[in-house]
Amino acid sequence: MAGNKIDQRAIEKHVKEINKAYERAFKKYPITVPLGGRSFTASAGATGLGVGIEQDPELVRYLTWLGELPESRYGEQDDYAEHSGTPLEDIAVLAAELERDGHLDAIGNFGGPDSHLITNDGRVELRRLAKLRSEPAARHRYATDGFLRWLYATAHDQRPTDPAAFLDTTAAYFAGSTLSETELDYALARLTNSGLVTDAGTQPKTVAITLDGVDCVLSGATVSDYLNRTRPGDYYSITGTNVVAGSQGKVEQHNHNNTLDPTAMREFAALVQQLAPTYGLEPAQQAELIHDAELLSDEADSETAQPGRLRTAYDAVMGRLTQIGTASAALTTTLQQGQEAYNTVFGG
């Protein structure tokens, strides 16, 4: 009967592996349910690149360090502590989270591993992070969300705060690279135009979070989801040309036609062409920016302008603008004008 003895440790290990597999699957393919009260349109994964560890700079740095080691070489926690200045107890927590998600394997005795090897899933995650770093839309969304969360944590009492201080924090680190001054300017323009942040009117420039900004952070939603939220409870009975209010005692009826008015986009394209020489670009980069602005202008001038093509042309221009590394008054003005144009044509 000795040969039939149950290997309890093997069973426990197998169950642990199954649980980890379920946890990884749940993280990659989360179950979504409708929210009560205010409802939000989920925007996670809008880039088609999924959701991972990109918003946790410490996890990204540790996984990147492991990924840069020679293949099949284990990374020692002591070595990473010396390399990064991170306390060993913090590294142990990072390792546990990455191991739980299947990004690394550990070796050690009695549940206390201190050496790790990146897994194939970990290398896939590093490849996804590399794609995110070159994805302007993902960077812009993170800059907007990250700055608003940082501003709330720093000054939720609405006191004026220097926005440039954000760039010196770990919160300004996305998917393995630091956000630029231009990306911060873009985030400030969007947050200010949306009423989530207000310019305090000081010199040097300071900003303050608004009550709507506080509400956005406390809701747990992204800025995009918060701004696109719907408020249930208001219903209307529409018969012919008559509108009868349900939950509202007073209703304003606005009649709109469905004609797209791209005038603001045309004005934005003209501004880009006018200020392009002031952005400090190399001649080739300046020519490419002007070319994209001309395409946007042509699309806005078209008698049959299509929203999809207009957005594509707009995104191309904004993508080039936000890749400019040096901030300037002209660039800040242009970014603000671009966001206002988008809000005017497509809604905030």
mmCIF file with all atom_site columns, N, CA and C in Angstrom, residues 225-287:
data_model
loop_
_atom_site.group_PDB
_atom_site.id
_atom_site.type_symbol
_atom_site.label_atom_id
_atom_site.label_alt_id
_atom_site.label_comp_id
_atom_site.label_asym_id
_atom_site.label_entity_id
_atom_site.label_seq_id
_atom_site.pdbx_PDB_ins_code
_atom_site.Cartn_x
_atom_site.Cartn_y
_atom_site.Cartn_z
_atom_site.occupancy
_atom_site.B_iso_or_equiv
_atom_site.pdbx_formal_charge
_atom_site.auth_seq_id
_atom_site.auth_comp_id
_atom_site.auth_asym_id
_atom_site.auth_atom_id
_atom_site.pdbx_PDB_model_num
ATOM 1   N N  . ASP A 1 225 ? -14.677 57.959 -19.501 1.00 0.00 ? 225 ASP A N  1
ATOM 2   C CA . ASP A 1 225 ? -15.935 57.343 -19.089 1.00 0.00 ? 225 ASP A CA 1
ATOM 3   C C  . ASP A 1 225 ? -16.786 58.333 -18.293 1.00 0.00 ? 225 ASP A C  1
ATOM 4   N N  . TYR A 1 226 ? -16.135 59.124 -17.446 1.00 0.00 ? 226 TYR A N  1
ATOM 5   C CA . TYR A 1 226 ? -16.877 60.099 -16.641 1.00 0.00 ? 226 TYR A CA 1
ATOM 6   C C  . TYR A 1 226 ? -17.547 61.149 -17.521 1.00 0.00 ? 226 TYR A C  1
ATOM 7   N N  . LEU A 1 227 ? -16.807 61.645 -18.510 1.00 0.00 ? 227 LEU A N  1
ATOM 8   C CA . LEU A 1 227 ? -17.362 62.678 -19.385 1.00 0.00 ? 227 LEU A CA 1
ATOM 9   C C  . LEU A 1 227 ? -18.442 62.128 -20.313 1.00 0.00 ? 227 LEU A C  1
ATOM 10  N N  . ASN A 1 228 ? -18.380 60.832 -20.625 1.00 0.00 ? 228 ASN A N  1
ATOM 11  C CA . ASN A 1 228 ? -19.372 60.217 -21.505 1.00 0.00 ? 228 ASN A CA 1
ATOM 12  C C  . ASN A 1 228 ? -20.491 59.536 -20.738 1.00 0.00 ? 228 ASN A C  1
ATOM 13  N N  . ARG A 1 229 ? -20.550 59.775 -19.421 1.00 0.00 ? 229 ARG A N  1
ATOM 14  C CA . ARG A 1 229 ? -21.529 59.087 -18.599 1.00 0.00 ? 229 ARG A CA 1
ATOM 15  C C  . ARG A 1 229 ? -22.952 59.460 -18.988 1.00 0.00 ? 229 ARG A C  1
ATOM 16  N N  . THR A 1 230 ? -23.863 58.565 -18.707 1.00 0.00 ? 230 THR A N  1
ATOM 17  C CA . THR A 1 230 ? -25.294 58.847 -18.873 1.00 0.00 ? 230 THR A CA 1
ATOM 18  C C  . THR A 1 230 ? -25.918 58.886 -17.491 1.00 0.00 ? 230 THR A C  1
ATOM 19  N N  . ARG A 1 231 ? -26.920 59.683 -17.342 1.00 0.00 ? 231 ARG A N  1
ATOM 20  C CA . ARG A 1 231 ? -27.594 59.804 -16.050 1.00 0.00 ? 231 ARG A CA 1
ATOM 21  C C  . ARG A 1 231 ? -29.005 59.228 -16.174 1.00 0.00 ? 231 ARG A C  1
ATOM 22  N N  . PRO A 1 232 ? -29.219 57.986 -15.657 1.00 0.00 ? 232 PRO A N  1
ATOM 23  C CA . PRO A 1 232 ? -30.530 57.378 -15.779 1.00 0.00 ? 232 PRO A CA 1
ATOM 24  C C  . PRO A 1 232 ? -31.560 58.092 -14.923 1.00 0.00 ? 232 PRO A C  1
ATOM 25  N N  . GLY A 1 233 ? -32.809 57.903 -15.230 1.00 0.00 ? 233 GLY A N  1
ATOM 26  C CA . GLY A 1 233 ? -33.892 58.487 -14.446 1.00 0.00 ? 233 GLY A CA 1
ATOM 27  C C  . GLY A 1 233 ? -34.654 59.541 -15.211 1.00 0.00 ? 233 GLY A C  1
ATOM 28  N N  . ASP A 1 234 ? -34.086 60.116 -16.280 1.00 0.00 ? 234 ASP A N  1
ATOM 29  C CA . ASP A 1 234 ? -34.776 61.096 -17.094 1.00 0.00 ? 234 ASP A CA 1
ATOM 30  C C  . ASP A 1 234 ? -35.368 60.381 -18.298 1.00 0.00 ? 234 ASP A C  1
ATOM 31  N N  . TYR A 1 235 ? -36.691 60.435 -18.466 1.00 0.00 ? 235 TYR A N  1
ATOM 32  C CA . TYR A 1 235 ? -37.296 59.772 -19.598 1.00 0.00 ? 235 TYR A CA 1
ATOM 33  C C  . TYR A 1 235 ? -38.285 60.719 -20.267 1.00 0.00 ? 235 TYR A C  1
ATOM 34  N N  . TYR A 1 236 ? -38.517 60.486 -21.527 1.00 0.00 ? 236 TYR A N  1
ATOM 35  C CA . TYR A 1 236 ? -39.353 61.369 -22.321 1.00 0.00 ? 236 TYR A CA 1
ATOM 36  C C  . TYR A 1 236 ? -40.264 60.539 -23.208 1.00 0.00 ? 236 TYR A C  1
ATOM 37  N N  . SER A 1 237 ? -41.457 61.037 -23.392 1.00 0.00 ? 237 SER A N  1
ATOM 38  C CA . SER A 1 237 ? -42.388 60.422 -24.318 1.00 0.00 ? 237 SER A CA 1
ATOM 39  C C  . SER A 1 237 ? -42.455 61.310 -25.545 1.00 0.00 ? 237 SER A C  1
ATOM 40  N N  . ILE A 1 238 ? -42.047 60.766 -26.701 1.00 0.00 ? 238 ILE A N  1
ATOM 41  C CA . ILE A 1 238 ? -41.978 61.548 -27.927 1.00 0.00 ? 238 ILE A CA 1
ATOM 42  C C  . ILE A 1 238 ? -42.999 61.026 -28.921 1.00 0.00 ? 238 ILE A C  1
ATOM 43  N N  . THR A 1 239 ? -43.936 61.882 -29.322 1.00 0.00 ? 239 THR A N  1
ATOM 44  C CA . THR A 1 239 ? -44.952 61.523 -30.304 1.00 0.00 ? 239 THR A CA 1
ATOM 45  C C  . THR A 1 239 ? -44.994 62.610 -31.358 1.00 0.00 ? 239 THR A C  1
ATOM 46  N N  . GLY A 1 240 ? -44.578 62.273 -32.552 1.00 0.00 ? 240 GLY A N  1
ATOM 47  C CA . GLY A 1 240 ? -44.555 63.281 -33.596 1.00 0.00 ? 240 GLY A CA 1
ATOM 48  C C  . GLY A 1 240 ? -43.595 64.373 -33.228 1.00 0.00 ? 240 GLY A C  1
ATOM 49  N N  . THR A 1 241 ? -44.114 65.598 -33.084 1.00 0.00 ? 241 THR A N  1
ATOM 50  C CA . THR A 1 241 ? -43.264 66.737 -32.720 1.00 0.00 ? 241 THR A CA 1
ATOM 51  C C  . THR A 1 241 ? -43.418 67.129 -31.262 1.00 0.00 ? 241 THR A C  1
ATOM 52  N N  . ASN A 1 242 ? -44.189 66.329 -30.484 1.00 0.00 ? 242 ASN A N  1
ATOM 53  C CA . ASN A 1 242 ? -44.431 66.680 -29.093 1.00 0.00 ? 242 ASN A CA 1
ATOM 54  C C  . ASN A 1 242 ? -43.488 65.916 -28.167 1.00 0.00 ? 242 ASN A C  1
ATOM 55  N N  . VAL A 1 243 ? -42.953 66.610 -27.189 1.00 0.00 ? 243 VAL A N  1
ATOM 56  C CA . VAL A 1 243 ? -42.098 65.989 -26.195 1.00 0.00 ? 243 VAL A CA 1
ATOM 57  C C  . VAL A 1 243 ? -42.741 66.189 -24.837 1.00 0.00 ? 243 VAL A C  1
ATOM 58  N N  . VAL A 1 244 ? -43.018 65.082 -24.127 1.00 0.00 ? 244 VAL A N  1
ATOM 59  C CA . VAL A 1 244 ? -43.633 65.149 -22.814 1.00 0.00 ? 244 VAL A CA 1
ATOM 60  C C  . VAL A 1 244 ? -42.621 64.681 -21.787 1.00 0.00 ? 244 VAL A C  1
ATOM 61  N N  . ALA A 1 245 ? -42.344 65.518 -20.779 1.00 0.00 ? 245 ALA A N  1
ATOM 62  C CA . ALA A 1 245 ? -41.332 65.163 -19.790 1.00 0.00 ? 245 ALA A CA 1
ATOM 63  C C  . ALA A 1 245 ? -41.840 64.095 -18.858 1.00 0.00 ? 245 ALA A C  1
ATOM 64  N N  . GLY A 1 246 ? -40.954 63.201 -18.491 1.00 0.00 ? 246 GLY A N  1
ATOM 65  C CA . GLY A 1 246 ? -41.288 62.171 -17.525 1.00 0.00 ? 246 GLY A CA 1
ATOM 66  C C  . GLY A 1 246 ? -40.802 62.583 -16.158 1.00 0.00 ? 246 GLY A C  1
ATOM 67  N N  . SER A 1 247 ? -39.507 62.384 -15.885 1.00 0.00 ? 247 SER A N  1
ATOM 68  C CA . SER A 1 247 ? -38.980 62.690 -14.559 1.00 0.00 ? 247 SER A CA 1
ATOM 69  C C  . SER A 1 247 ? -38.578 64.140 -14.416 1.00 0.00 ? 247 SER A C  1
ATOM 70  N N  . GLN A 1 248 ? -38.591 64.906 -15.516 1.00 0.00 ? 248 GLN A N  1
ATOM 71  C CA . GLN A 1 248 ? -38.186 66.305 -15.445 1.00 0.00 ? 248 GLN A CA 1
ATOM 72  C C  . GLN A 1 248 ? -39.415 67.207 -15.446 1.00 0.00 ? 248 GLN A C  1
ATOM 73  N N  . GLY A 1 249 ? -39.386 68.196 -14.574 1.00 0.00 ? 249 GLY A N  1
ATOM 74  C CA . GLY A 1 249 ? -40.499 69.128 -14.556 1.00 0.00 ? 249 GLY A CA 1
ATOM 75  C C  . GLY A 1 249 ? -40.381 70.173 -15.643 1.00 0.00 ? 249 GLY A C  1
ATOM 76  N N  . LYS A 1 250 ? -39.181 70.400 -16.137 1.00 0.00 ? 250 LYS A N  1
ATOM 77  C CA . LYS A 1 250 ? -38.963 71.403 -17.162 1.00 0.00 ? 250 LYS A CA 1
ATOM 78  C C  . LYS A 1 250 ? -38.093 70.802 -18.246 1.00 0.00 ? 250 LYS A C  1
ATOM 79  N N  . VAL A 1 251 ? -38.477 70.961 -19.480 1.00 0.00 ? 251 VAL A N  1
ATOM 80  C CA . VAL A 1 251 ? -37.734 70.373 -20.588 1.00 0.00 ? 251 VAL A CA 1
ATOM 81  C C  . VAL A 1 251 ? -37.486 71.433 -21.640 1.00 0.00 ? 251 VAL A C  1
ATOM 82  N N  . GLU A 1 252 ? -36.247 71.506 -22.088 1.00 0.00 ? 252 GLU A N  1
ATOM 83  C CA . GLU A 1 252 ? -35.940 72.345 -23.233 1.00 0.00 ? 252 GLU A CA 1
ATOM 84  C C  . GLU A 1 252 ? -35.798 71.445 -24.434 1.00 0.00 ? 252 GLU A C  1
ATOM 85  N N  . GLN A 1 253 ? -36.548 71.747 -25.490 1.00 0.00 ? 253 GLN A N  1
ATOM 86  C CA . GLN A 1 253 ? -36.465 70.934 -26.695 1.00 0.00 ? 253 GLN A CA 1
ATOM 87  C C  . GLN A 1 253 ? -35.574 71.632 -27.706 1.00 0.00 ? 253 GLN A C  1
ATOM 88  N N  . HIS A 1 254 ? -34.545 70.941 -28.159 1.00 0.00 ? 254 HIS A N  1
ATOM 89  C CA . HIS A 1 254 ? -33.638 71.480 -29.157 1.00 0.00 ? 254 HIS A CA 1
ATOM 90  C C  . HIS A 1 254 ? -33.756 70.635 -30.405 1.00 0.00 ? 254 HIS A C  1
ATOM 91  N N  . ASN A 1 255 ? -34.000 71.266 -31.509 1.00 0.00 ? 255 ASN A N  1
ATOM 92  C CA . ASN A 1 255 ? -34.078 70.545 -32.770 1.00 0.00 ? 255 ASN A CA 1
ATOM 93  C C  . ASN A 1 255 ? -32.757 70.685 -33.506 1.00 0.00 ? 255 ASN A C  1
ATOM 94  N N  . HIS A 1 256 ? -32.112 69.545 -33.777 1.00 0.00 ? 256 HIS A N  1
ATOM 95  C CA . HIS A 1 256 ? -30.821 69.547 -34.453 1.00 0.00 ? 256 HIS A CA 1
ATOM 96  C C  . HIS A 1 256 ? -30.942 68.789 -35.759 1.00 0.00 ? 256 HIS A C  1
ATOM 97  N N  . ASN A 1 257 ? -30.265 69.254 -36.755 1.00 0.00 ? 257 ASN A N  1
ATOM 98  C CA . ASN A 1 257 ? -30.147 68.401 -37.932 1.00 0.00 ? 257 ASN A CA 1
ATOM 99  C C  . ASN A 1 257 ? -28.879 67.578 -37.771 1.00 0.00 ? 257 ASN A C  1
ATOM 100 N N  . ASN A 1 258 ? -28.695 66.605 -38.604 1.00 0.00 ? 258 ASN A N  1
ATOM 101 C CA . ASN A 1 258 ? -27.568 65.695 -38.467 1.00 0.00 ? 258 ASN A CA 1
ATOM 102 C C  . ASN A 1 258 ? -26.376 66.102 -39.317 1.00 0.00 ? 258 ASN A C  1
ATOM 103 N N  . THR A 1 259 ? -26.373 67.357 -39.782 1.00 0.00 ? 259 THR A N  1
ATOM 104 C CA . THR A 1 259 ? -25.283 67.816 -40.619 1.00 0.00 ? 259 THR A CA 1
ATOM 105 C C  . THR A 1 259 ? -24.059 68.120 -39.765 1.00 0.00 ? 259 THR A C  1
ATOM 106 N N  . LEU A 1 260 ? -22.939 67.546 -40.153 1.00 0.00 ? 260 LEU A N  1
ATOM 107 C CA . LEU A 1 260 ? -21.689 67.775 -39.429 1.00 0.00 ? 260 LEU A CA 1
ATOM 108 C C  . LEU A 1 260 ? -21.129 69.141 -39.801 1.00 0.00 ? 260 LEU A C  1
ATOM 109 N N  . ASP A 1 261 ? -20.797 69.942 -38.792 1.00 0.00 ? 261 ASP A N  1
ATOM 110 C CA . ASP A 1 261 ? -20.201 71.253 -39.042 1.00 0.00 ? 261 ASP A CA 1
ATOM 111 C C  . ASP A 1 261 ? -18.741 71.218 -38.621 1.00 0.00 ? 261 ASP A C  1
ATOM 112 N N  . PRO A 1 262 ? -17.830 71.035 -39.575 1.00 0.00 ? 262 PRO A N  1
ATOM 113 C CA . PRO A 1 262 ? -16.408 70.898 -39.238 1.00 0.00 ? 262 PRO A CA 1
ATOM 114 C C  . PRO A 1 262 ? -15.639 72.213 -39.232 1.00 0.00 ? 262 PRO A C  1
ATOM 115 N N  . THR A 1 263 ? -16.352 73.341 -39.120 1.00 0.00 ? 263 THR A N  1
ATOM 116 C CA . THR A 1 263 ? -15.693 74.644 -39.186 1.00 0.00 ? 263 THR A CA 1
ATOM 117 C C  . THR A 1 263 ? -14.557 74.763 -38.177 1.00 0.00 ? 263 THR A C  1
ATOM 118 N N  . ALA A 1 264 ? -14.807 74.297 -36.932 1.00 0.00 ? 264 ALA A N  1
ATOM 119 C CA . ALA A 1 264 ? -13.786 74.421 -35.893 1.00 0.00 ? 264 ALA A CA 1
ATOM 120 C C  . ALA A 1 264 ? -12.541 73.605 -36.240 1.00 0.00 ? 264 ALA A C  1
ATOM 121 N N  . MET A 1 265 ? -12.739 72.486 -36.917 1.00 0.00 ? 265 MET A N  1
ATOM 122 C CA . MET A 1 265 ? -11.589 71.671 -37.327 1.00 0.00 ? 265 MET A CA 1
ATOM 123 C C  . MET A 1 265 ? -10.771 72.385 -38.404 1.00 0.00 ? 265 MET A C  1
ATOM 124 N N  . ARG A 1 266 ? -11.471 73.065 -39.304 1.00 0.00 ? 266 ARG A N  1
ATOM 125 C CA . ARG A 1 266 ? -10.784 73.816 -40.355 1.00 0.00 ? 266 ARG A CA 1
ATOM 126 C C  . ARG A 1 266 ? -9.951  74.937 -39.739 1.00 0.00 ? 266 ARG A C  1
ATOM 127 N N  . GLU A 1 267 ? -10.501 75.612 -38.738 1.00 0.00 ? 267 GLU A N  1
ATOM 128 C CA . GLU A 1 267 ? -9.774  76.692 -38.071 1.00 0.00 ? 267 GLU A CA 1
ATOM 129 C C  . GLU A 1 267 ? -8.557  76.137 -37.309 1.00 0.00 ? 267 GLU A C  1
ATOM 130 N N  . PHE A 1 268 ? -8.727  74.972 -36.700 1.00 0.00 ? 268 PHE A N  1
ATOM 131 C CA . PHE A 1 268 ? -7.623  74.344 -35.988 1.00 0.00 ? 268 PHE A CA 1
ATOM 132 C C  . PHE A 1 268 ? -6.504  73.971 -36.955 1.00 0.00 ? 268 PHE A C  1
ATOM 133 N N  . ALA A 1 269 ? -6.862  73.397 -38.096 1.00 0.00 ? 269 ALA A N  1
ATOM 134 C CA . ALA A 1 269 ? -5.861  73.019 -39.099 1.00 0.00 ? 269 ALA A CA 1
ATOM 135 C C  . ALA A 1 269 ? -5.091  74.242 -39.586 1.00 0.00 ? 269 ALA A C  1
ATOM 136 N N  . ALA A 1 270 ? -5.803  75.352 -39.756 1.00 0.00 ? 270 ALA A N  1
ATOM 137 C CA . ALA A 1 270 ? -5.154  76.587 -40.211 1.00 0.00 ? 270 ALA A CA 1
ATOM 138 C C  . ALA A 1 270 ? -4.173  77.098 -39.153 1.00 0.00 ? 270 ALA A C  1
ATOM 139 N N  . LEU A 1 271 ? -4.566  76.974 -37.871 1.00 0.00 ? 271 LEU A N  1
ATOM 140 C CA . LEU A 1 271 ? -3.686  77.422 -36.782 1.00 0.00 ? 271 LEU A CA 1
ATOM 141 C C  . LEU A 1 271 ? -2.407  76.596 -36.756 1.00 0.00 ? 271 LEU A C  1
ATOM 142 N N  . VAL A 1 272 ? -2.528  75.279 -36.947 1.00 0.00 ? 272 VAL A N  1
ATOM 143 C CA . VAL A 1 272 ? -1.355  74.413 -36.952 1.00 0.00 ? 272 VAL A CA 1
ATOM 144 C C  . VAL A 1 272 ? -0.401  74.808 -38.074 1.00 0.00 ? 272 VAL A C  1
ATOM 145 N N  . GLN A 1 273 ? -0.954  75.056 -39.266 1.00 0.00 ? 273 GLN A N  1
ATOM 146 C CA . GLN A 1 273 ? -0.106  75.438 -40.396 1.00 0.00 ? 273 GLN A CA 1
ATOM 147 C C  . GLN A 1 273 ? 0.587   76.773 -40.139 1.00 0.00 ? 273 GLN A C  1
ATOM 148 N N  . GLN A 1 274 ? -0.129  77.676 -39.473 1.00 0.00 ? 274 GLN A N  1
ATOM 149 C CA . GLN A 1 274 ? 0.429   78.998 -39.205 1.00 0.00 ? 274 GLN A CA 1
ATOM 150 C C  . GLN A 1 274 ? 1.548   78.943 -38.169 1.00 0.00 ? 274 GLN A C  1
ATOM 151 N N  . LEU A 1 275 ? 1.366   78.116 -37.105 1.00 0.00 ? 275 LEU A N  1
ATOM 152 C CA . LEU A 1 275 ? 2.323   78.101 -36.002 1.00 0.00 ? 275 LEU A CA 1
ATOM 153 C C  . LEU A 1 275 ? 3.389   77.015 -36.141 1.00 0.00 ? 275 LEU A C  1
ATOM 154 N N  . ALA A 1 276 ? 3.281   76.167 -37.145 1.00 0.00 ? 276 ALA A N  1
ATOM 155 C CA . ALA A 1 276 ? 4.220   75.052 -37.306 1.00 0.00 ? 276 ALA A CA 1
ATOM 156 C C  . ALA A 1 276 ? 5.690   75.488 -37.232 1.00 0.00 ? 276 ALA A C  1
ATOM 157 N N  . PRO A 1 277 ? 6.066   76.623 -37.849 1.00 0.00 ? 277 PRO A N  1
ATOM 158 C CA . PRO A 1 277 ? 7.482   77.025 -37.793 1.00 0.00 ? 277 PRO A CA 1
ATOM 159 C C  . PRO A 1 277 ? 7.959   77.403 -36.395 1.00 0.00 ? 277 PRO A C  1
ATOM 160 N N  . THR A 1 278 ? 7.044   77.593 -35.433 1.00 0.00 ? 278 THR A N  1
ATOM 161 C CA . THR A 1 278 ? 7.433   78.046 -34.093 1.00 0.00 ? 278 THR A CA 1
ATOM 162 C C  . THR A 1 278 ? 7.615   76.895 -33.107 1.00 0.00 ? 278 THR A C  1
ATOM 163 N N  . TYR A 1 279 ? 7.349   75.643 -33.536 1.00 0.00 ? 279 TYR A N  1
ATOM 164 C CA . TYR A 1 279 ? 7.396   74.513 -32.608 1.00 0.00 ? 279 TYR A CA 1
ATOM 165 C C  . TYR A 1 279 ? 8.803   73.943 -32.413 1.00 0.00 ? 279 TYR A C  1
ATOM 166 N N  . GLY A 1 280 ? 9.761   74.436 -33.180 1.00 0.00 ? 280 GLY A N  1
ATOM 167 C CA . GLY A 1 280 ? 11.129  73.946 -33.043 1.00 0.00 ? 280 GLY A CA 1
ATOM 168 C C  . GLY A 1 280 ? 11.361  72.580 -33.653 1.00 0.00 ? 280 GLY A C  1
ATOM 169 N N  . LEU A 1 281 ? 10.611  72.226 -34.683 1.00 0.00 ? 281 LEU A N  1
ATOM 170 C CA . LEU A 1 281 ? 10.737  70.920 -35.331 1.00 0.00 ? 281 LEU A CA 1
ATOM 171 C C  . LEU A 1 281 ? 11.851  70.925 -36.382 1.00 0.00 ? 281 LEU A C  1
ATOM 172 N N  . GLU A 1 282 ? 12.367  69.745 -36.659 1.00 0.00 ? 282 GLU A N  1
ATOM 173 C CA . GLU A 1 282 ? 13.262  69.587 -37.789 1.00 0.00 ? 282 GLU A CA 1
ATOM 174 C C  . GLU A 1 282 ? 12.469  69.821 -39.079 1.00 0.00 ? 282 GLU A C  1
ATOM 175 N N  . PRO A 1 283 ? 13.112  70.270 -40.151 1.00 0.00 ? 283 PRO A N  1
ATOM 176 C CA . PRO A 1 283 ? 12.385  70.561 -41.398 1.00 0.00 ? 283 PRO A CA 1
ATOM 177 C C  . PRO A 1 283 ? 11.497  69.425 -41.879 1.00 0.00 ? 283 PRO A C  1
ATOM 178 N N  . ALA A 1 284 ? 11.988  68.192 -41.809 1.00 0.00 ? 284 ALA A N  1
ATOM 179 C CA . ALA A 1 284 ? 11.196  67.052 -42.274 1.00 0.00 ? 284 ALA A CA 1
ATOM 180 C C  . ALA A 1 284 ? 9.971   66.846 -41.400 1.00 0.00 ? 284 ALA A C  1
ATOM 181 N N  . GLN A 1 285 ? 10.141  66.978 -40.073 1.00 0.00 ? 285 GLN A N  1
ATOM 182 C CA . GLN A 1 285 ? 9.019   66.812 -39.157 1.00 0.00 ? 285 GLN A CA 1
ATOM 183 C C  . GLN A 1 285 ? 7.994   67.927 -39.346 1.00 0.00 ? 285 GLN A C  1
ATOM 184 N N  . GLN A 1 286 ? 8.488   69.136 -39.557 1.00 0.00 ? 286 GLN A N  1
ATOM 185 C CA . GLN A 1 286 ? 7.584   70.262 -39.790 1.00 0.00 ? 286 GLN A CA 1
ATOM 186 C C  . GLN A 1 286 ? 6.773   70.041 -41.063 1.00 0.00 ? 286 GLN A C  1
ATOM 187 N N  . ALA A 1 287 ? 7.423   69.548 -42.102 1.00 0.00 ? 287 ALA A N  1
ATOM 188 C CA . ALA A 1 287 ? 6.717   69.296 -43.366 1.00 0.00 ? 287 ALA A CA 1
ATOM 189 C C  . ALA A 1 287 ? 5.646   68.231 -43.192 1.00 0.00 ? 287 ALA A C  1
#
